Coordinates of C-alpha atoms in Angstrom, one line a residue:
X1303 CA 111.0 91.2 105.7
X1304 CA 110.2 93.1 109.4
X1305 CA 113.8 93.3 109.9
X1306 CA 114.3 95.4 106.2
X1307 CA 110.6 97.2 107.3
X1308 CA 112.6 98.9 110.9
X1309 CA 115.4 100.1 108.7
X1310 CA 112.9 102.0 106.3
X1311 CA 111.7 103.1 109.4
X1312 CA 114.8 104.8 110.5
X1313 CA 115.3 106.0 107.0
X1314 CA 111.8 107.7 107.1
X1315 CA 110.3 106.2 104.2
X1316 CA 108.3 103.4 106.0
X1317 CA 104.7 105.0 105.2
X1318 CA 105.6 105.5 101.8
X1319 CA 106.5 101.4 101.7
X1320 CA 103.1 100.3 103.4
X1321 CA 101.1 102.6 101.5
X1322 CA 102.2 100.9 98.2
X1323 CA 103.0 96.9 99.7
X1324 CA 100.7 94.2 99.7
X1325 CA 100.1 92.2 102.8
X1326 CA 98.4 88.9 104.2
X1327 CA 99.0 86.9 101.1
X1328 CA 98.5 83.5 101.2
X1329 CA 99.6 80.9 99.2
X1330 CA 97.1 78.5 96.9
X1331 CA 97.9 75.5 95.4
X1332 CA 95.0 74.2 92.6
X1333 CA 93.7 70.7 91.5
X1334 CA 94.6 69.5 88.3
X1335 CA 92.7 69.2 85.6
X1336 CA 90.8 71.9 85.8
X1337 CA 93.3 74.3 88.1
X1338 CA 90.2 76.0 89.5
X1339 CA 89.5 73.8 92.4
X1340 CA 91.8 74.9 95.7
X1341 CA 94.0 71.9 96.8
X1342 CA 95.5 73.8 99.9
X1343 CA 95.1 77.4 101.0
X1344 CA 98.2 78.4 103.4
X1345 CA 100.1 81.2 104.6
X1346 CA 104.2 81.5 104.0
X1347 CA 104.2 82.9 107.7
X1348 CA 101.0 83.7 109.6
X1349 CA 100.3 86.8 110.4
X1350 CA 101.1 87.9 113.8
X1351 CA 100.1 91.0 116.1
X1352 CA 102.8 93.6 116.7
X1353 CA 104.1 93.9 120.3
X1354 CA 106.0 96.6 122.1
X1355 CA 109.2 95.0 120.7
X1356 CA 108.0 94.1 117.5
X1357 CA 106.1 96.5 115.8
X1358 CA 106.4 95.1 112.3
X1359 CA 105.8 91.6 112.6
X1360 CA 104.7 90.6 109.4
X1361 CA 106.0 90.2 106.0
X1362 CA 104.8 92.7 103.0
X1363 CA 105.2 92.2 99.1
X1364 CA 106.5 95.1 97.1
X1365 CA 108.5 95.2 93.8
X1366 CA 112.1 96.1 93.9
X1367 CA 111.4 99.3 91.4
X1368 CA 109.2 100.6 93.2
X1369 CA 111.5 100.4 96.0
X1370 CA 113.9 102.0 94.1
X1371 CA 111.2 104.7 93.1
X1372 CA 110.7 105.6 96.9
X1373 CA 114.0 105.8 98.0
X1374 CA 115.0 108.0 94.9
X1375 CA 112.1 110.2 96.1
X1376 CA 113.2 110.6 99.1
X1377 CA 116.8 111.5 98.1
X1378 CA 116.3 113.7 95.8
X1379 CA 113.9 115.7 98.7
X1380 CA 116.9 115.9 100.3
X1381 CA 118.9 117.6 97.7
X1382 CA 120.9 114.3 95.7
X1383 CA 120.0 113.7 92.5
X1384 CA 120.6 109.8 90.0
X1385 CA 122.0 110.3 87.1
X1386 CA 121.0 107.5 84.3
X1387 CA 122.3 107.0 81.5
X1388 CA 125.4 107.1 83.3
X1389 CA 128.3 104.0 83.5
X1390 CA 131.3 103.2 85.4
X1391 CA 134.2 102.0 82.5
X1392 CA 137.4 101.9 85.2
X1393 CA 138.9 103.3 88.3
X1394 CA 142.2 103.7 89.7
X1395 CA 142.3 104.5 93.9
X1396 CA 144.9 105.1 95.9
X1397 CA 145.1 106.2 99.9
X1398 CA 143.5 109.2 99.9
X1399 CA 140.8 109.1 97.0
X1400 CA 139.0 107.1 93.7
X1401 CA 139.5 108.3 90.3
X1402 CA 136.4 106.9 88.6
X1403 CA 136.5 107.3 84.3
X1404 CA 132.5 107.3 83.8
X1405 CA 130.3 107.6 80.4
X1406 CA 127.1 109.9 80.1
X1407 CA 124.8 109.4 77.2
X1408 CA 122.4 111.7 76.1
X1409 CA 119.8 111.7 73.6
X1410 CA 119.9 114.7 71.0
X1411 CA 116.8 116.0 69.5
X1412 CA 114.8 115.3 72.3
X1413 CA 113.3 111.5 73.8
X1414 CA 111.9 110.6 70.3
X1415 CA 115.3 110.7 68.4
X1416 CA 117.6 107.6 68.0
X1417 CA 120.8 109.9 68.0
X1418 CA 122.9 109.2 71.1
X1419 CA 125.5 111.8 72.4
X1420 CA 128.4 110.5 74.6
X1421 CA 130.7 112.1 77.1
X1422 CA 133.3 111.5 79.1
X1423 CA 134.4 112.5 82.5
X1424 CA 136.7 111.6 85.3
X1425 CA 135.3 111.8 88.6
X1426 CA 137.5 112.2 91.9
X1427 CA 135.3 110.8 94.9
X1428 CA 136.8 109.8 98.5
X1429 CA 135.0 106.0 97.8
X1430 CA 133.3 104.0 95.5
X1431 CA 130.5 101.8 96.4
X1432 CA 129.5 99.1 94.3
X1433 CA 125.6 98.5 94.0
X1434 CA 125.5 97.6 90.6
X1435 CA 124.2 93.8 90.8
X1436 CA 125.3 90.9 90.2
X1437 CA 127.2 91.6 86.6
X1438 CA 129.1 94.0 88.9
X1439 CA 131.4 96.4 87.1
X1440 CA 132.7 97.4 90.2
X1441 CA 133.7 93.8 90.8
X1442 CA 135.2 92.8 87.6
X1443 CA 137.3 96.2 87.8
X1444 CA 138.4 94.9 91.2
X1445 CA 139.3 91.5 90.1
X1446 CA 137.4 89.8 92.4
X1447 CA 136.6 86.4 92.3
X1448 CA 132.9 85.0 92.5
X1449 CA 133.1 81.7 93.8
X1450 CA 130.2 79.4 93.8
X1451 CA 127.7 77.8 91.6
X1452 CA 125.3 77.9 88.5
X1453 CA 123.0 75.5 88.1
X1454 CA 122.8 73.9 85.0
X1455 CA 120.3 71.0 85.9
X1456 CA 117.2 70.7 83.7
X1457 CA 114.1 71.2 85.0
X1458 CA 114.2 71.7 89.0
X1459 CA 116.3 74.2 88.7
X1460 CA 115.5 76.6 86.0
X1461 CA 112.7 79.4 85.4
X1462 CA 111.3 81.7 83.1
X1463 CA 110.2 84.5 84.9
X1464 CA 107.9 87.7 83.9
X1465 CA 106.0 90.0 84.6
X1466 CA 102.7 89.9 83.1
X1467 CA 99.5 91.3 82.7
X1468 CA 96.5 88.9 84.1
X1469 CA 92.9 89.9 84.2
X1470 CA 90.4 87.1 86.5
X1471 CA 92.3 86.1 89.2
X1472 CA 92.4 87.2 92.9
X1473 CA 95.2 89.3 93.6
X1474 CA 94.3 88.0 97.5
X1475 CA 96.8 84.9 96.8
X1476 CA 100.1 83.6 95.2
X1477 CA 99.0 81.1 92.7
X1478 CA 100.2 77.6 92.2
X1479 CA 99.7 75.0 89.5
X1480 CA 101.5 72.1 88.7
X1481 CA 104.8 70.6 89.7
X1482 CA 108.2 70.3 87.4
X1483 CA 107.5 66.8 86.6
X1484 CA 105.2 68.1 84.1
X1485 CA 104.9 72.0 84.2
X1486 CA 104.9 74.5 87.1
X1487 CA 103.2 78.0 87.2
X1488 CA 103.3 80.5 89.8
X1489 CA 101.4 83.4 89.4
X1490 CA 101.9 86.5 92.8
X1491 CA 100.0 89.4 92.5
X1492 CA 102.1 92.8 92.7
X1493 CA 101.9 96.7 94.2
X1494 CA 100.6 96.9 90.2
X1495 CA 97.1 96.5 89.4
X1496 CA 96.5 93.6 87.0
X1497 CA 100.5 93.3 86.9
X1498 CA 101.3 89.3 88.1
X1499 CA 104.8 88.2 88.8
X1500 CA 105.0 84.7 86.9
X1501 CA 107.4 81.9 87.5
X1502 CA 107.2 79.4 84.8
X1503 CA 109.0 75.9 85.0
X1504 CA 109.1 72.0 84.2
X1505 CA 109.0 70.2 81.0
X1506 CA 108.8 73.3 79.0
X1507 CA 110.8 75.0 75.8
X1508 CA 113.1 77.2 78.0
X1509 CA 114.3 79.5 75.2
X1510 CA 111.0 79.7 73.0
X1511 CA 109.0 80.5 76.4
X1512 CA 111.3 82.9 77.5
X1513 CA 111.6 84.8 74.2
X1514 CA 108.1 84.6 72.6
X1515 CA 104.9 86.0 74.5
X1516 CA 102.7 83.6 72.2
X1517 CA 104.9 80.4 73.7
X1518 CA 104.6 81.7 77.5
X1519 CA 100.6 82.1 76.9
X1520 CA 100.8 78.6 75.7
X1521 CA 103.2 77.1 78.8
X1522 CA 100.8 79.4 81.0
X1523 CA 97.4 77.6 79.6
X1524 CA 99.3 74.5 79.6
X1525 CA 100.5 74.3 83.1
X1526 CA 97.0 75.7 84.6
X1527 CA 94.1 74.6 82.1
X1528 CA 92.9 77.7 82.4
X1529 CA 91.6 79.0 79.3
X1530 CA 89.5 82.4 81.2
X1531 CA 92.8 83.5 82.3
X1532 CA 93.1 87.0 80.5
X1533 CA 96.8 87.2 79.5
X1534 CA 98.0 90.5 78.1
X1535 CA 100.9 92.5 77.7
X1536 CA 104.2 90.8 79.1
X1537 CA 106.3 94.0 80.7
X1538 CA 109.7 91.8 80.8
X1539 CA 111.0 88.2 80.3
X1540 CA 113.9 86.3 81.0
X1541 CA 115.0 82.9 81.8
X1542 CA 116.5 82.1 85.5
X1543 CA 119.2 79.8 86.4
X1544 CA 120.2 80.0 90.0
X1545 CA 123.6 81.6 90.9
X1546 CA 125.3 80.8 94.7
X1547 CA 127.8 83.1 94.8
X1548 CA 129.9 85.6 96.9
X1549 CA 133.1 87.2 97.2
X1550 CA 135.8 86.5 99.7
X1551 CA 135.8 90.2 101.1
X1552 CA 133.5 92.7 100.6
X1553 CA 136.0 95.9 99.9
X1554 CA 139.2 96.6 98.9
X1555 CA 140.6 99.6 99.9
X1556 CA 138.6 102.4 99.0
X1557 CA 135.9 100.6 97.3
X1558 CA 132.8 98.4 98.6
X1559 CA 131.1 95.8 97.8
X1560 CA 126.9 95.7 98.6
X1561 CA 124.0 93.4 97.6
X1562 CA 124.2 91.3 94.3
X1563 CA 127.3 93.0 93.4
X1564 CA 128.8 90.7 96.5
X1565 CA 126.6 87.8 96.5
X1566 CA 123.8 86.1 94.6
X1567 CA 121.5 83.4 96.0
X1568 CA 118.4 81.4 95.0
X1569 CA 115.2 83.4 95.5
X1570 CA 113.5 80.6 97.6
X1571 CA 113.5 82.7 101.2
X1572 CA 112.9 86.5 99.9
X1573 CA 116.1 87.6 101.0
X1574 CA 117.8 88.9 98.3
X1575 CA 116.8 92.5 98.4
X1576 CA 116.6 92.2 102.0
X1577 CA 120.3 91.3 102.8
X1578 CA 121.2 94.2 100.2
X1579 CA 119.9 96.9 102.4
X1580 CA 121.2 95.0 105.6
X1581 CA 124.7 95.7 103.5
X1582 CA 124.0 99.1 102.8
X1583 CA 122.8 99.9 106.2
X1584 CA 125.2 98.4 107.7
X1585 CA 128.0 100.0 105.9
X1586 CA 126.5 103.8 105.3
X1587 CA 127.0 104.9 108.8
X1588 CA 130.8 103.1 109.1
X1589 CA 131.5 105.3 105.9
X1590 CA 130.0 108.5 107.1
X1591 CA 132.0 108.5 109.7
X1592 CA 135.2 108.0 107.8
X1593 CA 134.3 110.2 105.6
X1594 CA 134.1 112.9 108.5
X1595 CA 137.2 111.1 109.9
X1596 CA 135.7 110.5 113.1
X1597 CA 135.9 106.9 112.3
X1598 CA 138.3 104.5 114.5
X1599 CA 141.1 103.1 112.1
X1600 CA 139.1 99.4 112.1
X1601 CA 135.5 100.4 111.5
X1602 CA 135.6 100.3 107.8
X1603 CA 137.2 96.2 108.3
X1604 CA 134.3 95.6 110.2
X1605 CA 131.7 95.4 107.1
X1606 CA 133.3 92.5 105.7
X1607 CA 133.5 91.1 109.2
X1608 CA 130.3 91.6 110.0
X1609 CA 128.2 91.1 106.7
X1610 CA 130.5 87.8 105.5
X1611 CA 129.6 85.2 107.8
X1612 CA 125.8 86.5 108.1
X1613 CA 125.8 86.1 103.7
X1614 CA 126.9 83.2 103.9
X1615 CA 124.5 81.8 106.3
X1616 CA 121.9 83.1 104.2
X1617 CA 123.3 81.5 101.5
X1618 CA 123.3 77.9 103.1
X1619 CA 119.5 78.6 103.5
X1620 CA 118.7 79.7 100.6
X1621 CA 119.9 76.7 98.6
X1622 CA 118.6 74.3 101.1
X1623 CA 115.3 75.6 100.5
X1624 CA 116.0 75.7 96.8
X1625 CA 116.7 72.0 96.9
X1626 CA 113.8 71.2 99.1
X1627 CA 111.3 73.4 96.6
X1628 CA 112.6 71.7 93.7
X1629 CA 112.3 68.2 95.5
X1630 CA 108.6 68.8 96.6
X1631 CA 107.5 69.9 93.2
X1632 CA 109.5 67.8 91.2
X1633 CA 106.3 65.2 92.2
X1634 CA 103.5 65.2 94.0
X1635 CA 104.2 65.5 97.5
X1636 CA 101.8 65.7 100.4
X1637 CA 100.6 69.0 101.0
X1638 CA 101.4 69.4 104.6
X1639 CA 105.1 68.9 103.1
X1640 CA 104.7 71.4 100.3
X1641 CA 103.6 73.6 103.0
X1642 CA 106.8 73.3 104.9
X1643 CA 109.2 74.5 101.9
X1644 CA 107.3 77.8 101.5
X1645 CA 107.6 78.9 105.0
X1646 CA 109.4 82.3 105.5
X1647 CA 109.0 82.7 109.3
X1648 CA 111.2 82.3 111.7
X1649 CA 115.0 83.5 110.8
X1650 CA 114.2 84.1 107.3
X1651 CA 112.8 87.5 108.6
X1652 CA 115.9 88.6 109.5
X1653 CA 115.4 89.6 112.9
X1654 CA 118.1 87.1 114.6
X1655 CA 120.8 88.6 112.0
X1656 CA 123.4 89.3 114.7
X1657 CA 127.3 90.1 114.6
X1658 CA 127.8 89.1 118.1
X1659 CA 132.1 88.1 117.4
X1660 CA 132.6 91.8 115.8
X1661 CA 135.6 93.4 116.9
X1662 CA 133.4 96.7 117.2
X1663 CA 130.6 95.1 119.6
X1664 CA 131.5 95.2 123.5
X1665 CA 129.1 93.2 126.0
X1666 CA 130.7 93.5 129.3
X1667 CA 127.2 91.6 130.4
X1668 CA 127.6 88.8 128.4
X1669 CA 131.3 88.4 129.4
X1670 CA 130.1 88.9 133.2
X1671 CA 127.5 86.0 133.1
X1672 CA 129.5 83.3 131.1
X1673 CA 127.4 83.9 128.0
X1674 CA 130.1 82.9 125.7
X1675 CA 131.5 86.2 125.4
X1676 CA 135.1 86.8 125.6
X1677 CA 136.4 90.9 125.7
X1678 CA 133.2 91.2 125.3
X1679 CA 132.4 88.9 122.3
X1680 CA 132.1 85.7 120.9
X1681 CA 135.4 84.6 119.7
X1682 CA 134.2 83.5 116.2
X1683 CA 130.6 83.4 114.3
X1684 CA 128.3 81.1 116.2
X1685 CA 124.8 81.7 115.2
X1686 CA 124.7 84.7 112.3
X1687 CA 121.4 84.3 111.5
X1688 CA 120.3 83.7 114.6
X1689 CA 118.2 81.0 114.5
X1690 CA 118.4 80.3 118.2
X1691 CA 117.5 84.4 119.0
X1692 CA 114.6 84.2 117.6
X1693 CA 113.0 81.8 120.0
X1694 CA 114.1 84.3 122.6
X1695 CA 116.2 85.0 125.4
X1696 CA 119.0 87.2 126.4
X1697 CA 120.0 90.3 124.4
X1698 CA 123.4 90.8 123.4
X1699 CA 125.4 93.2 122.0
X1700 CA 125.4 92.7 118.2
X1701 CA 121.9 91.9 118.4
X1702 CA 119.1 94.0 117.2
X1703 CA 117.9 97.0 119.3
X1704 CA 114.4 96.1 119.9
X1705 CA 111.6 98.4 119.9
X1706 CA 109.8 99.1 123.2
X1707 CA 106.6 101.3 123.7
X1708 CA 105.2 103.1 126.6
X1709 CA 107.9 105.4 127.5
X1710 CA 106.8 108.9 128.7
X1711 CA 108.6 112.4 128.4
X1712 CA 109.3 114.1 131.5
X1713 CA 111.9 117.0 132.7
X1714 CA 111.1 118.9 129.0
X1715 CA 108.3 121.5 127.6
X1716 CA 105.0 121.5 129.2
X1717 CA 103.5 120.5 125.6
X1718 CA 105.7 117.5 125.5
X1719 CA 105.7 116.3 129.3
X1720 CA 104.1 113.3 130.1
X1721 CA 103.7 112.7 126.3
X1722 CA 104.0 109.0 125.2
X1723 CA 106.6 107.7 122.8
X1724 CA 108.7 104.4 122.1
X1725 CA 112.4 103.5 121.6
X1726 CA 111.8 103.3 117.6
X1727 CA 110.9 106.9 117.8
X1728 CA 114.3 107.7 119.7
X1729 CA 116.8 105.8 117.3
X1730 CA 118.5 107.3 114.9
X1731 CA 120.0 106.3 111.1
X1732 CA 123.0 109.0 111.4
X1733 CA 124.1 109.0 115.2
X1734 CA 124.4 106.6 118.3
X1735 CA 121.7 106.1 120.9
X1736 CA 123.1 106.0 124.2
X1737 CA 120.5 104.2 126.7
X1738 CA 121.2 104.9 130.4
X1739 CA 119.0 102.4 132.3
X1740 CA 118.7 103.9 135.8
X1741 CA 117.7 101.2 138.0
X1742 CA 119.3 101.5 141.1
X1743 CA 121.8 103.9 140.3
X1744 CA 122.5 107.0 141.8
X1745 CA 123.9 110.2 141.1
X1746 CA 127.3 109.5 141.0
X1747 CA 127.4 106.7 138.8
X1748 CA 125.4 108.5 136.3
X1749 CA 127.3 111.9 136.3
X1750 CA 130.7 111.0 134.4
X1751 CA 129.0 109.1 131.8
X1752 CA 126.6 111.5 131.1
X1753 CA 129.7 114.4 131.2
X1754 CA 131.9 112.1 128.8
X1755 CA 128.5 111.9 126.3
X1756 CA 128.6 115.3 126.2
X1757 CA 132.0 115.3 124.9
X1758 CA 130.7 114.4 121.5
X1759 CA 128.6 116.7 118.8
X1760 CA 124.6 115.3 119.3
X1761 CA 124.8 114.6 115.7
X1762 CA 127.6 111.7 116.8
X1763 CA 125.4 110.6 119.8
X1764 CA 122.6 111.2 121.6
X1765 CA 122.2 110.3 125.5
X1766 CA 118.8 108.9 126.9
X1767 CA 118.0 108.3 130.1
X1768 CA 115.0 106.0 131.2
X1769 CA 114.1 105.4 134.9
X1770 CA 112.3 102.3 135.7
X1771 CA 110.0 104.6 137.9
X1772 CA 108.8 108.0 138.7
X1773 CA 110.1 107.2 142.2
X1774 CA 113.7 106.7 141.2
X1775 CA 113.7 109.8 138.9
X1776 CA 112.5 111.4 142.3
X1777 CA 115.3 109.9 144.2
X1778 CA 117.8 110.8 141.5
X1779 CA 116.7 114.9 141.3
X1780 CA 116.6 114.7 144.9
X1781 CA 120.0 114.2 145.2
X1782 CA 120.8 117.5 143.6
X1783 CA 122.3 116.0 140.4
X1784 CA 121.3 118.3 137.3
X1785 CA 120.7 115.5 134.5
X1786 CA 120.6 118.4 131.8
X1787 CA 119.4 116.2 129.1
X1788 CA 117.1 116.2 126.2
X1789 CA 115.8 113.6 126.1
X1790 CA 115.0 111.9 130.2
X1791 CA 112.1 109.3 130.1
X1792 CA 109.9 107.0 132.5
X1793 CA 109.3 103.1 131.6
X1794 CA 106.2 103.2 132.9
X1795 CA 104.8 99.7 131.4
X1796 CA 108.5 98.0 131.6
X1797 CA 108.4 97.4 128.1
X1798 CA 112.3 99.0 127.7
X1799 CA 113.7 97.4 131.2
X1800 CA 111.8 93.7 130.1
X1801 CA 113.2 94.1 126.4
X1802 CA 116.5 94.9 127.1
X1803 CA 117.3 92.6 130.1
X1804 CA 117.3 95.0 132.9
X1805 CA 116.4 94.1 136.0
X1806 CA 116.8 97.3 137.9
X1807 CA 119.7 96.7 140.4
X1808 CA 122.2 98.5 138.6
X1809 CA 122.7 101.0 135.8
X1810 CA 122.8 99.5 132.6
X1811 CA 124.2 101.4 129.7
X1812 CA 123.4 99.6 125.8
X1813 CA 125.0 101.6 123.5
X1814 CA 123.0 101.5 119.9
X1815 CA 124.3 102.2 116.5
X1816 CA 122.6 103.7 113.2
X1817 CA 122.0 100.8 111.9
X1818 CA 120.0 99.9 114.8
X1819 CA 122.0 97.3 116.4
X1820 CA 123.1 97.1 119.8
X1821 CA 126.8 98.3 119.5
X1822 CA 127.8 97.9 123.1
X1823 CA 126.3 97.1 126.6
X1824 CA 128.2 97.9 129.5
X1825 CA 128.0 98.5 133.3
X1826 CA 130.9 101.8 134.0
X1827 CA 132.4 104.5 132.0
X1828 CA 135.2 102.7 131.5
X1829 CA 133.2 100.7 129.6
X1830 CA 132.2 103.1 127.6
X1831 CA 135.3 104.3 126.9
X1832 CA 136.3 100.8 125.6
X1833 CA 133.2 100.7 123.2
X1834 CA 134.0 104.4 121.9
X1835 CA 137.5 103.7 121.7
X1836 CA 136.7 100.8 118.5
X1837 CA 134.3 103.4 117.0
X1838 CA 135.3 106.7 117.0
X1839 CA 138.3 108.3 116.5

C-alpha cells in the first residue's frame, strides 16, 4: 500500500522494493465454459499520477519473503545479523530487563546430514518484541487472550492456498474463474517468474486439495476448463480459514506485541502485512528512545493507544469486505457489483491511518479553530482510518506528514545552494523534523524556538526552516537575526505552505516524528515545550 511504500522510503530500502514489485495489475474475471473468454477486465484501484504530496500513489504486489529478504539485506549492511534456527521457549521480565530462555539448533556434518545439535542459552535483553505471527510464542508466554472469531462455515469462507508454478498465462492480470457455488480459482502473478499465488475455493475436497498436488491440478482444471494451463511444481500448500482476532493491549511491561502476533484479519483488503509494519514503525522509534532513556514516562503506553483503535478499524473492514466477497461469488452477481468488492482504493491504502486522540499528539491549531480538538486532541478515536481524510481537508496533528516538492536550498554550500529537494527527502526514521513555517514572522518569534531546538543532540531533532518567499528570508536576514541552521529552505511552488495548511500570516511550527506522522502543530514555544514535554524526557 502507498502508505507502507513512504515508510520503506524513510527506511532506505524503497528502490530495492520497486525494483522487485509488480505494478498496474488488473483484475480479469473469465466466461465459463471455456474460462478463456474475458467477462470483465478491471482494476482494484486505478492508477493515479503522483503529486507533490503524494509521491507513491499507487499500489504494488510483492511477496512477503521477499520483503523479508530485503529488509534482512539491509540490516545485516548495517552490522545486525538473524539467527534461524533459533526459538523463544519462556521469559521472565521484571523492571529493568527480559530474561529470554531460547534454543539454537544446528546441523552437524554439514547441510546434508539429518543430525541436529541443540543448545541452550539465556539471553538478558532490555525488551522483547514479539513478531512471531499469529501462533505467537510471545503471546501465549504472556497469557494473552485472542479474542475473536474462526470461521468454520463451508464454502464462502474457506481456501486452499498455494503457490504454484503456471506456464501460459499473462502475468499482466489477477485471474478469476468461477464462483463458490460451484468452484472458485484465483490465480495472481508474483515478483517470481512463472510462480502464481493460487486461491482455490467452493464445492471442492478441502483436505485432499490441500494435501495432494495431483487433487489441486484437478480442482484447478475443474474450476477454469483450462486444460493448456501448464501446472508444475507447487512450492507450498495449505488450507485457509479466516481468523478475526486481536489482543486487548499490545504490551505488557517490557514486552510488545506487533503484526499477526497482535491481530489477524481476513486478507480481503491487503492489509495484513501492511498494518504489521505500521506496528513496527510505529513502535521502533517510541522504543529507541527508551532505550536511550530519553523517552517521556508515557510514550511506550502510547503504542497500544495509538495502534488499537486503528487495528480494529481495519479489522471491521476487513470482514465486511470478507462477507461481501464471499456474498458476490457465492453466485453470479453482476459484474459492476463484483467490481465493487475488489476495490482497494480509498482508506484501504492506509493513508488516512491517523491517531488524532493520542495523548502524545498536540494541535494547538485544531484546538484554536474548533476542529474538535480538546488540549490539543480529540478526546476519543473518531475516524482511525480516516476515511473522511482521505477526501481531503485540514491537516492535523496525528495525521500523516505529507510529502511536498519544490523546495530549494539556500544559506548553505555553493554546490548545494539553490539545489531542489522535497520534504520526503528531509524526514527522518531515527529523529524529529521540526518545520518552522515562516510566513509572517519575524525575528523574534523565531529566535527562542530555534535556541530551545538546539537544546537537543541533531540525532533527537532536526530544525527546518522554510520561508514562503525569497522576499521574507530577505526581510528575516535583514533584521540581523543569524538563523545558523542546516538546513533553511524557500517554498518556491507552495507546495509545503498549500500541504500543510499555512497560509502565511503567522509562524507555524508542525512538529514531525520518525514514523512520519505529524507529532505536534503549534503556534509559540510554549507550545513546543508542551509537545516535547509528552515525548522526551
Amino acid at each position: 500500500m502507498p502508505r507502507t511504500l513512504e515508510v520503506y522510503n524513510l527506511l532506505g530500502v524503497l528502490p530495492d522494493v520497486r525494483a522487485r514489485a509488480l505494478t498496474g495489475l488488473r483484475n480479469r474475471a473469465y466466461k465459463l465454459p471455456g474460462g478463456v473468454e474475458p467477462l470483465k477486465t478491471y482494476y482494484m484501484d486505478p492508477p493515479a499520477e503522483p503529486s507533490p504530496a503524494v509521491p507513491y500513489p499507487n499500489l504494488v504486489s510483492l511477496g512477503q519473503a521477499s520483503v523479508a529478504e530485503i529488509l534482512r539485506r539491509h540490516m545485516e549492511a548495517l552490522g545486525g545479523r538473524i539467527e534461524f534456527g533459533t526459538e523463544l521457549v519462556s521469559f521472565e521480565q521484571d523492571g529493568a530487563c527480559v530474561h529470554a530462555r531460547i534454543t539454537k539448533k544446528a546441523r552437524l556434518g554439514g547441510s546434508d546430514s539429518d543430525e541436529v545439535e541443540v543448545q541452550e542459552e539465556t539471553v538478558v535483553a532490555s525488551w522483547l518484541v514479539g513478531c512471531d505471527g499469529a501462533k505467537s510464542t510471545v503471546r501465549k508466554l504472556l497469557g494473552m487472550e485472542f479474542k475473536g472469531e474462526t470461521r468454520t462455515g463451508e464454502g464462502e469462507t474457506r481456501l486452499v492456498i498455494a503457490d504454484v508454478e503456471v506456464k501460459g498465462l499473462s502475468v499482466e492480470y489477477w485471474h478469476f474463474w468461477g464462483e463458490f457455488s460451484t468452484i472458485l480459482v484465483m490465480l495472481r502473478p508474483t515478483e517470481d517468474e512463472d510462480i502464481f499465488a493460487l486461491w482455490v475455493g467452493g464445492q471442492i475436497d478441502y483436505a485432499k486439495v490441500a494435501s495432494d498436488r495431483e487433487e489441486l491440478i484437478k480442482a484447478v482444471r475443474a474450476g477454469t476448463d483450462r486444460e493448456d494451463l501448464q501446472i508444475g511444481e507447487v512450492k507450498w500448500l495449505s488450507e485457509f480459514r479466516p481468523n478475526i482476532r486481536m489482543v486487548d493491549r499490545f504490551s505488557e511491561g517490557r514486552v510488545f506485541l506487533v503484526g499477526d502476533a497482535a491481530h489477524v484479519h481476513s486478507p480481503f483488503g491487503a492489509q495484513g502485512l501492511n498494518s504489521g509494519i505500521q506496528d513496527a514503525f510505529n513502535l521502533a522509534w517510541k522504543l529507541a528512545l527508551a532505550h536511550r532513556r530519553l523517552a517521556a514516562p508515557g510514550l511506550l503506553s502510547s503504542y497500544t493507544a495509538e495502534r488499537q483503535p486503528v487495528i480494529a478499524a481495519m479489522l471491521r473492514k476487513t470482514t465486511a469486505l470478507l462477507d461481501a466477497t464471499a456474498e458476490t461469488m457465492r453466485s453470479r452477481e453482476d459484474s459492476e457489483r463484483t467490481a465493487q468488492t475488489w476495490d482497494r482504493g480509498g482508506a484501504l491504502k492506509q493513508m488516512g491511518v491517523n491517531y488524532r486522540w493520542s495523548a502524545v499528539v498536540l494541535d494547538e491549531r485544531a484546538a484554536a479553530r474548533g476542529e474538535g480538538a480538546v488540549e490539543g486532541r480529540e478526546r476519543e478515536p473518531v475516524d482511525p482510518y480516516g476515511y473522511g481524510l482521505v477526501k481531503g481537508g485540514s491537516i492535523r496533528a496525528g495525521e500523516r506528514a505529507p510529502d511536498a516538492t519544490g523546495l530549494a536550498h539556500v544559506k548553505t554550500d555553493d554546490e548545494t545552494s539553490g539545489a531542489e529537494t522535497s520534504l520526503f527527502s528531509i524526514f527522518s526514521a531515527t529523529r524529529h523534523t521540526l518545520l518552522l513555517f515562516v510566513g509572517a514572522a519575524n525575528a523574534d518569534e523565531l529566535a527562542p524556538i530555534i535556541a530551545q531546538a538546539r537544546r537537543y543532540p541533531p540525532d533527537i531533532l532536526h530544525p527546518v526552516v522554510i520561508f514562503s518567499s525569497e522576499e521574507r528570508l530577505a526581510s528575516i536576514e535583514g533584521s540581523g537575526a543569524h538563523l545558523d541552521l542546516d538546513v533553511t529552505l524557500v517554498d518556491r511552488e507552495g507546495h509545503a505552505f498549500a500541504g500543510y495548511r499555512c497560509d502565511g500570516d503567522r509562524l507555524t511550527v508542525v512538529v514531525v516524528r520518525p514514523d512520519g506522522v505529524i507529532g505536534g502543530i503549534v503556534y509559540s514555544l510554549k507550545g513546543l515545550e508542551k509537545y516535547f514535554g509528552g515525548v522526551f524526557s
